[in-house]
C-alpha cells in the first residue's frame, strides 16, 4: 500500500533551546527558576535523574517551554549520538531546554505526536539525520534545515494513531523487560550484601586475603602489530570495551589472534575474572566479567584466576566492592591500577560452603536474567520490523480487505 508523504517542516517545527553559562545554573527549587534539560537527559527514555535549574528569565520565547508530546533531540553531540531523541511525557515542573538540544514539535492538525516520535526515532530516520550532521573538531551539529526537508510518510491522522498504538504496545513490553533485567541485576548484588556484607567495609565477620593470595593475576598485552601473522581468526582478543557490567561474560571480541599471535599473548581460562585496570574514565576502573571461555586479553585488563575461592562468588564481590579497585587507581585523567596494586586488594573469604550457597542462589538469578535478555532481543527484532513496515506502508498487508485491526 502506497502512503502519501509530507515535508517534515510542513507538519512539525524544530525549536532551538536557550543559551546560558554554567555559572547561571541554580539549585532546583530556587525562586523564579525553571527546569532545564540538556543532552545528558536524552536517553531511550527521558532521564530526569540529573536535571538543572535556570532562572526563568533566560526563556525568551513561549515556545521554548517543553510540552508533553515534544520530541527532545540531541542536536550537538558526538557524531554517534547526534540526532538521538526522547519522548517528552507530562513533566512535574515547568521545563525548558539548553542550546545543545532541540525540540521537535508536531502540528496536531497534521501529525500524531506519538507517530512522529516513532518515525523520528526509527533506525532509518536516525541514520539519515546523523548523515546530515556537520562535523567540527570534537562535536557534530545537526543540520536542522536539511532535517526539515525530510519526507515523512503521512497517512490519515486515524491511521497514524493506529500505527502508534501498535508500536506503543510492543514498546511497553520492551520497557517491562528492561525493568525486569534491572531488578535482577540489583537482586544479585542484594543477595551478596545480605549474605556477606559490604567487602569495602572493614567491619565484617569473614576472613580476608589479598587477590594475590587467592589466585594468579595475569596482565594482558598487545602482540606486535608489525607482524600481521599475529592477527587472524583464532582466539578472541578481549579489550576493556568488551567488559560491560552487568553482563556476566564479556561480549564477543572484534579482533582475533592467530595461533602464532596466541603464543606471544596472555591467555586466560574460562574461570578467570577480567577486570578493567586502565581506562579513559576513572568510573570504568573495576568493571568486571567472568571470561566464560578461554580468551586472550589486552594490557588494559588484569585477569584474576581464583584458586582458593569460587569464581562466580569472587566476580560478584569485585562488582559489589568496585570501590576497592578504584581506590588503588592512580593518574588524573586516566585510571590505572597496575598488577602489584591489584594483587594487594583485600577480599572477603567466607567458608566454601557459604560461597556455594551464594552461587546456587545467584545462578538462578543469572538464568532468569538470560531468559529476559533473550525475550528482549526478540521484542527488539519485532519492534524494528513493525517500525519498518509501518513507515513503508506494509504494516497491514496481512489483513484481508475490510478486516478490522
mmCIF file of N, CA and C in Angstrom, residues 7-17 42 63-75 83-88 97-98 101-108 111-122 125-126 129 142-150 152:
data_model
loop_
_atom_site.group_PDB
_atom_site.id
_atom_site.type_symbol
_atom_site.label_atom_id
_atom_site.label_comp_id
_atom_site.label_asym_id
_atom_site.label_seq_id
_atom_site.Cartn_x
_atom_site.Cartn_y
_atom_site.Cartn_z
ATOM 1 N N UNK A 7 6.547 17.021 3.650
ATOM 2 C CA UNK A 7 7.803 17.611 4.108
ATOM 3 C C UNK A 7 7.715 17.790 5.622
ATOM 4 N N UNK A 8 8.730 17.302 6.354
ATOM 5 C CA UNK A 8 8.685 17.364 7.813
ATOM 6 C C UNK A 8 8.450 18.789 8.309
ATOM 7 N N UNK A 9 9.103 19.749 7.698
ATOM 8 C CA UNK A 9 8.957 21.135 8.127
ATOM 9 C C UNK A 9 7.566 21.703 7.939
ATOM 10 N N UNK A 10 6.716 21.018 7.140
ATOM 11 C CA UNK A 10 5.338 21.480 6.942
ATOM 12 C C UNK A 10 4.388 20.954 8.009
ATOM 13 N N UNK A 11 4.821 19.927 8.759
ATOM 14 C CA UNK A 11 3.923 19.326 9.750
ATOM 15 C C UNK A 11 4.502 19.365 11.167
ATOM 16 N N UNK A 12 5.738 19.856 11.294
ATOM 17 C CA UNK A 12 6.378 19.928 12.612
ATOM 18 C C UNK A 12 7.443 21.015 12.572
ATOM 19 N N UNK A 13 7.839 21.481 13.762
ATOM 20 C CA UNK A 13 8.829 22.557 13.856
ATOM 21 C C UNK A 13 9.979 22.129 14.752
ATOM 22 N N UNK A 14 11.189 22.516 14.371
ATOM 23 C CA UNK A 14 12.358 22.384 15.236
ATOM 24 C C UNK A 14 12.523 23.674 16.029
ATOM 25 N N UNK A 15 12.551 23.570 17.343
ATOM 26 C CA UNK A 15 12.647 24.746 18.215
ATOM 27 C C UNK A 15 13.972 24.685 18.964
ATOM 28 N N UNK A 16 14.775 25.711 18.785
ATOM 29 C CA UNK A 16 16.092 25.744 19.414
ATOM 30 C C UNK A 16 15.981 26.097 20.894
ATOM 31 N N UNK A 17 16.926 25.569 21.690
ATOM 32 C CA UNK A 17 16.919 25.792 23.124
ATOM 33 C C UNK A 17 17.510 27.139 23.528
ATOM 34 N N UNK A 42 18.779 13.139 27.389
ATOM 35 C CA UNK A 42 18.223 12.479 26.209
ATOM 36 C C UNK A 42 18.739 11.044 26.149
ATOM 37 N N UNK A 63 7.544 29.328 23.107
ATOM 38 C CA UNK A 63 7.714 28.008 22.503
ATOM 39 C C UNK A 63 8.899 27.242 23.102
ATOM 40 N N UNK A 64 9.758 27.933 23.861
ATOM 41 C CA UNK A 64 10.908 27.265 24.484
ATOM 42 C C UNK A 64 10.550 26.564 25.792
ATOM 43 N N UNK A 65 9.269 26.568 26.150
ATOM 44 C CA UNK A 65 8.791 25.735 27.250
ATOM 45 C C UNK A 65 8.394 24.377 26.671
ATOM 46 N N UNK A 66 8.962 23.302 27.223
ATOM 47 C CA UNK A 66 8.640 21.978 26.710
ATOM 48 C C UNK A 66 7.175 21.637 26.934
ATOM 49 N N UNK A 67 6.610 20.922 25.976
ATOM 50 C CA UNK A 67 5.233 20.461 26.070
ATOM 51 C C UNK A 67 5.205 18.938 26.068
ATOM 52 N N UNK A 68 4.203 18.373 26.717
ATOM 53 C CA UNK A 68 4.008 16.928 26.625
ATOM 54 C C UNK A 68 3.820 16.555 25.160
ATOM 55 N N UNK A 69 4.542 15.576 24.689
ATOM 56 C CA UNK A 69 4.446 15.167 23.288
ATOM 57 C C UNK A 69 5.541 15.720 22.407
ATOM 58 N N UNK A 70 6.384 16.626 22.945
ATOM 59 C CA UNK A 70 7.552 17.063 22.181
ATOM 60 C C UNK A 70 8.522 15.892 22.029
ATOM 61 N N UNK A 71 9.354 15.968 21.010
ATOM 62 C CA UNK A 71 10.463 15.032 20.839
ATOM 63 C C UNK A 71 11.737 15.831 21.098
ATOM 64 N N UNK A 72 12.445 15.494 22.170
ATOM 65 C CA UNK A 72 13.666 16.225 22.521
ATOM 66 C C UNK A 72 14.841 15.573 21.808
ATOM 67 N N UNK A 73 15.550 16.349 21.001
ATOM 68 C CA UNK A 73 16.579 15.827 20.104
ATOM 69 C C UNK A 73 17.948 16.371 20.513
ATOM 70 N N UNK A 74 18.920 15.490 20.598
ATOM 71 C CA UNK A 74 20.300 15.919 20.839
ATOM 72 C C UNK A 74 20.846 16.475 19.528
ATOM 73 N N UNK A 75 21.019 17.796 19.461
ATOM 74 C CA UNK A 75 21.383 18.436 18.197
ATOM 75 C C UNK A 75 22.846 18.858 18.129
ATOM 76 N N UNK A 83 21.325 13.510 17.021
ATOM 77 C CA UNK A 83 20.049 13.055 16.471
ATOM 78 C C UNK A 83 19.272 12.152 17.407
ATOM 79 N N UNK A 84 19.946 11.606 18.428
ATOM 80 C CA UNK A 84 19.266 10.764 19.409
ATOM 81 C C UNK A 84 18.115 11.547 20.030
ATOM 82 N N UNK A 85 17.019 10.868 20.340
ATOM 83 C CA UNK A 85 15.846 11.613 20.791
ATOM 84 C C UNK A 85 15.097 10.899 21.904
ATOM 85 N N UNK A 86 14.316 11.680 22.647
ATOM 86 C CA UNK A 86 13.465 11.162 23.720
ATOM 87 C C UNK A 86 12.066 11.747 23.587
ATOM 88 N N UNK A 87 11.082 10.938 23.928
ATOM 89 C CA UNK A 87 9.701 11.414 24.053
ATOM 90 C C UNK A 87 9.578 12.214 25.340
ATOM 91 N N UNK A 88 8.901 13.344 25.284
ATOM 92 C CA UNK A 88 8.705 14.171 26.476
ATOM 93 C C UNK A 88 7.319 13.870 27.058
ATOM 94 N N UNK A 97 14.862 23.924 27.802
ATOM 95 C CA UNK A 97 15.947 23.056 27.344
ATOM 96 C C UNK A 97 17.092 23.907 26.808
ATOM 97 N N UNK A 98 18.316 23.358 26.935
ATOM 98 C CA UNK A 98 19.519 24.098 26.589
ATOM 99 C C UNK A 98 19.821 24.128 25.106
ATOM 100 N N UNK A 101 20.337 20.939 22.659
ATOM 101 C CA UNK A 101 19.191 20.099 22.322
ATOM 102 C C UNK A 101 18.137 20.950 21.622
ATOM 103 N N UNK A 102 17.275 20.265 20.895
ATOM 104 C CA UNK A 102 16.240 20.922 20.109
ATOM 105 C C UNK A 102 14.933 20.172 20.315
ATOM 106 N N UNK A 103 13.833 20.902 20.368
ATOM 107 C CA UNK A 103 12.520 20.260 20.488
ATOM 108 C C UNK A 103 11.880 20.154 19.106
ATOM 109 N N UNK A 104 11.458 18.941 18.768
ATOM 110 C CA UNK A 104 10.681 18.719 17.554
ATOM 111 C C UNK A 104 9.221 18.645 17.972
ATOM 112 N N UNK A 105 8.418 19.601 17.500
ATOM 113 C CA UNK A 105 7.021 19.717 17.950
ATOM 114 C C UNK A 105 6.082 19.550 16.761
ATOM 115 N N UNK A 106 5.268 18.498 16.795
ATOM 116 C CA UNK A 106 4.355 18.230 15.704
ATOM 117 C C UNK A 106 3.126 19.128 15.733
ATOM 118 N N UNK A 107 2.645 19.480 14.555
ATOM 119 C CA UNK A 107 1.404 20.243 14.410
ATOM 120 C C UNK A 107 0.242 19.256 14.510
ATOM 121 N N UNK A 108 -0.572 19.402 15.559
ATOM 122 C CA UNK A 108 -1.629 18.428 15.841
ATOM 123 C C UNK A 108 -2.682 18.351 14.743
ATOM 124 N N UNK A 111 -0.250 15.807 12.292
ATOM 125 C CA UNK A 111 0.538 14.637 12.680
ATOM 126 C C UNK A 111 0.271 14.261 14.136
ATOM 127 N N UNK A 112 0.111 12.982 14.368
ATOM 128 C CA UNK A 112 0.008 12.473 15.732
ATOM 129 C C UNK A 112 1.410 12.461 16.335
ATOM 130 N N UNK A 113 1.562 12.988 17.529
ATOM 131 C CA UNK A 113 2.904 13.178 18.068
ATOM 132 C C UNK A 113 3.587 11.863 18.444
ATOM 133 N N UNK A 114 2.847 10.853 18.854
ATOM 134 C CA UNK A 114 3.476 9.551 19.095
ATOM 135 C C UNK A 114 3.951 8.932 17.778
ATOM 136 N N UNK A 115 3.165 9.110 16.730
ATOM 137 C CA UNK A 115 3.574 8.643 15.409
ATOM 138 C C UNK A 115 4.849 9.355 14.982
ATOM 139 N N UNK A 116 4.904 10.677 15.184
ATOM 140 C CA UNK A 116 6.092 11.461 14.838
ATOM 141 C C UNK A 116 7.310 10.963 15.604
ATOM 142 N N UNK A 117 7.136 10.706 16.901
ATOM 143 C CA UNK A 117 8.250 10.212 17.712
ATOM 144 C C UNK A 117 8.750 8.872 17.189
ATOM 145 N N UNK A 118 7.840 7.939 16.915
ATOM 146 C CA UNK A 118 8.260 6.623 16.438
ATOM 147 C C UNK A 118 8.977 6.734 15.088
ATOM 148 N N UNK A 119 8.511 7.609 14.227
ATOM 149 C CA UNK A 119 9.168 7.775 12.929
ATOM 150 C C UNK A 119 10.557 8.383 13.092
ATOM 151 N N UNK A 120 10.670 9.448 13.894
ATOM 152 C CA UNK A 120 11.960 10.131 14.030
ATOM 153 C C UNK A 120 12.981 9.248 14.747
ATOM 154 N N UNK A 121 12.520 8.413 15.670
ATOM 155 C CA UNK A 121 13.437 7.552 16.431
ATOM 156 C C UNK A 121 13.746 6.239 15.727
ATOM 157 N N UNK A 122 13.120 5.985 14.581
ATOM 158 C CA UNK A 122 13.354 4.725 13.863
ATOM 159 C C UNK A 122 14.787 4.687 13.335
ATOM 160 N N UNK A 125 15.460 6.633 9.984
ATOM 161 C CA UNK A 125 15.450 8.096 10.107
ATOM 162 C C UNK A 125 16.666 8.576 10.883
ATOM 163 N N UNK A 126 17.035 7.855 11.950
ATOM 164 C CA UNK A 126 18.200 8.248 12.734
ATOM 165 C C UNK A 126 19.473 8.219 11.895
ATOM 166 N N UNK A 129 19.311 11.296 9.520
ATOM 167 C CA UNK A 129 19.514 12.533 10.282
ATOM 168 C C UNK A 129 20.986 12.691 10.661
ATOM 169 N N UNK A 142 23.627 18.998 14.309
ATOM 170 C CA UNK A 142 22.539 18.565 13.448
ATOM 171 C C UNK A 142 22.165 19.701 12.485
ATOM 172 N N UNK A 143 22.011 19.373 11.225
ATOM 173 C CA UNK A 143 21.582 20.354 10.226
ATOM 174 C C UNK A 143 20.055 20.375 10.217
ATOM 175 N N UNK A 144 19.484 21.293 10.989
ATOM 176 C CA UNK A 144 18.024 21.329 11.148
ATOM 177 C C UNK A 144 17.323 21.702 9.850
ATOM 178 N N UNK A 145 17.985 22.513 9.017
ATOM 179 C CA UNK A 145 17.357 22.893 7.744
ATOM 180 C C UNK A 145 17.179 21.662 6.863
ATOM 181 N N UNK A 146 18.210 20.835 6.758
ATOM 182 C CA UNK A 146 18.101 19.626 5.940
ATOM 183 C C UNK A 146 17.120 18.636 6.563
ATOM 184 N N UNK A 147 17.110 18.572 7.897
ATOM 185 C CA UNK A 147 16.151 17.680 8.556
ATOM 186 C C UNK A 147 14.713 18.091 8.248
ATOM 187 N N UNK A 148 14.482 19.390 8.163
ATOM 188 C CA UNK A 148 13.133 19.888 7.874
ATOM 189 C C UNK A 148 12.666 19.497 6.477
ATOM 190 N N UNK A 149 13.611 19.183 5.602
ATOM 191 C CA UNK A 149 13.266 18.812 4.228
ATOM 192 C C UNK A 149 12.963 17.319 4.090
ATOM 193 N N UNK A 150 13.173 16.572 5.152
ATOM 194 C CA UNK A 150 12.899 15.134 5.095
ATOM 195 C C UNK A 150 11.433 14.862 4.758
ATOM 196 N N UNK A 152 8.260 12.673 5.448
ATOM 197 C CA UNK A 152 7.703 11.780 6.445
ATOM 198 C C UNK A 152 6.440 11.129 5.876
#
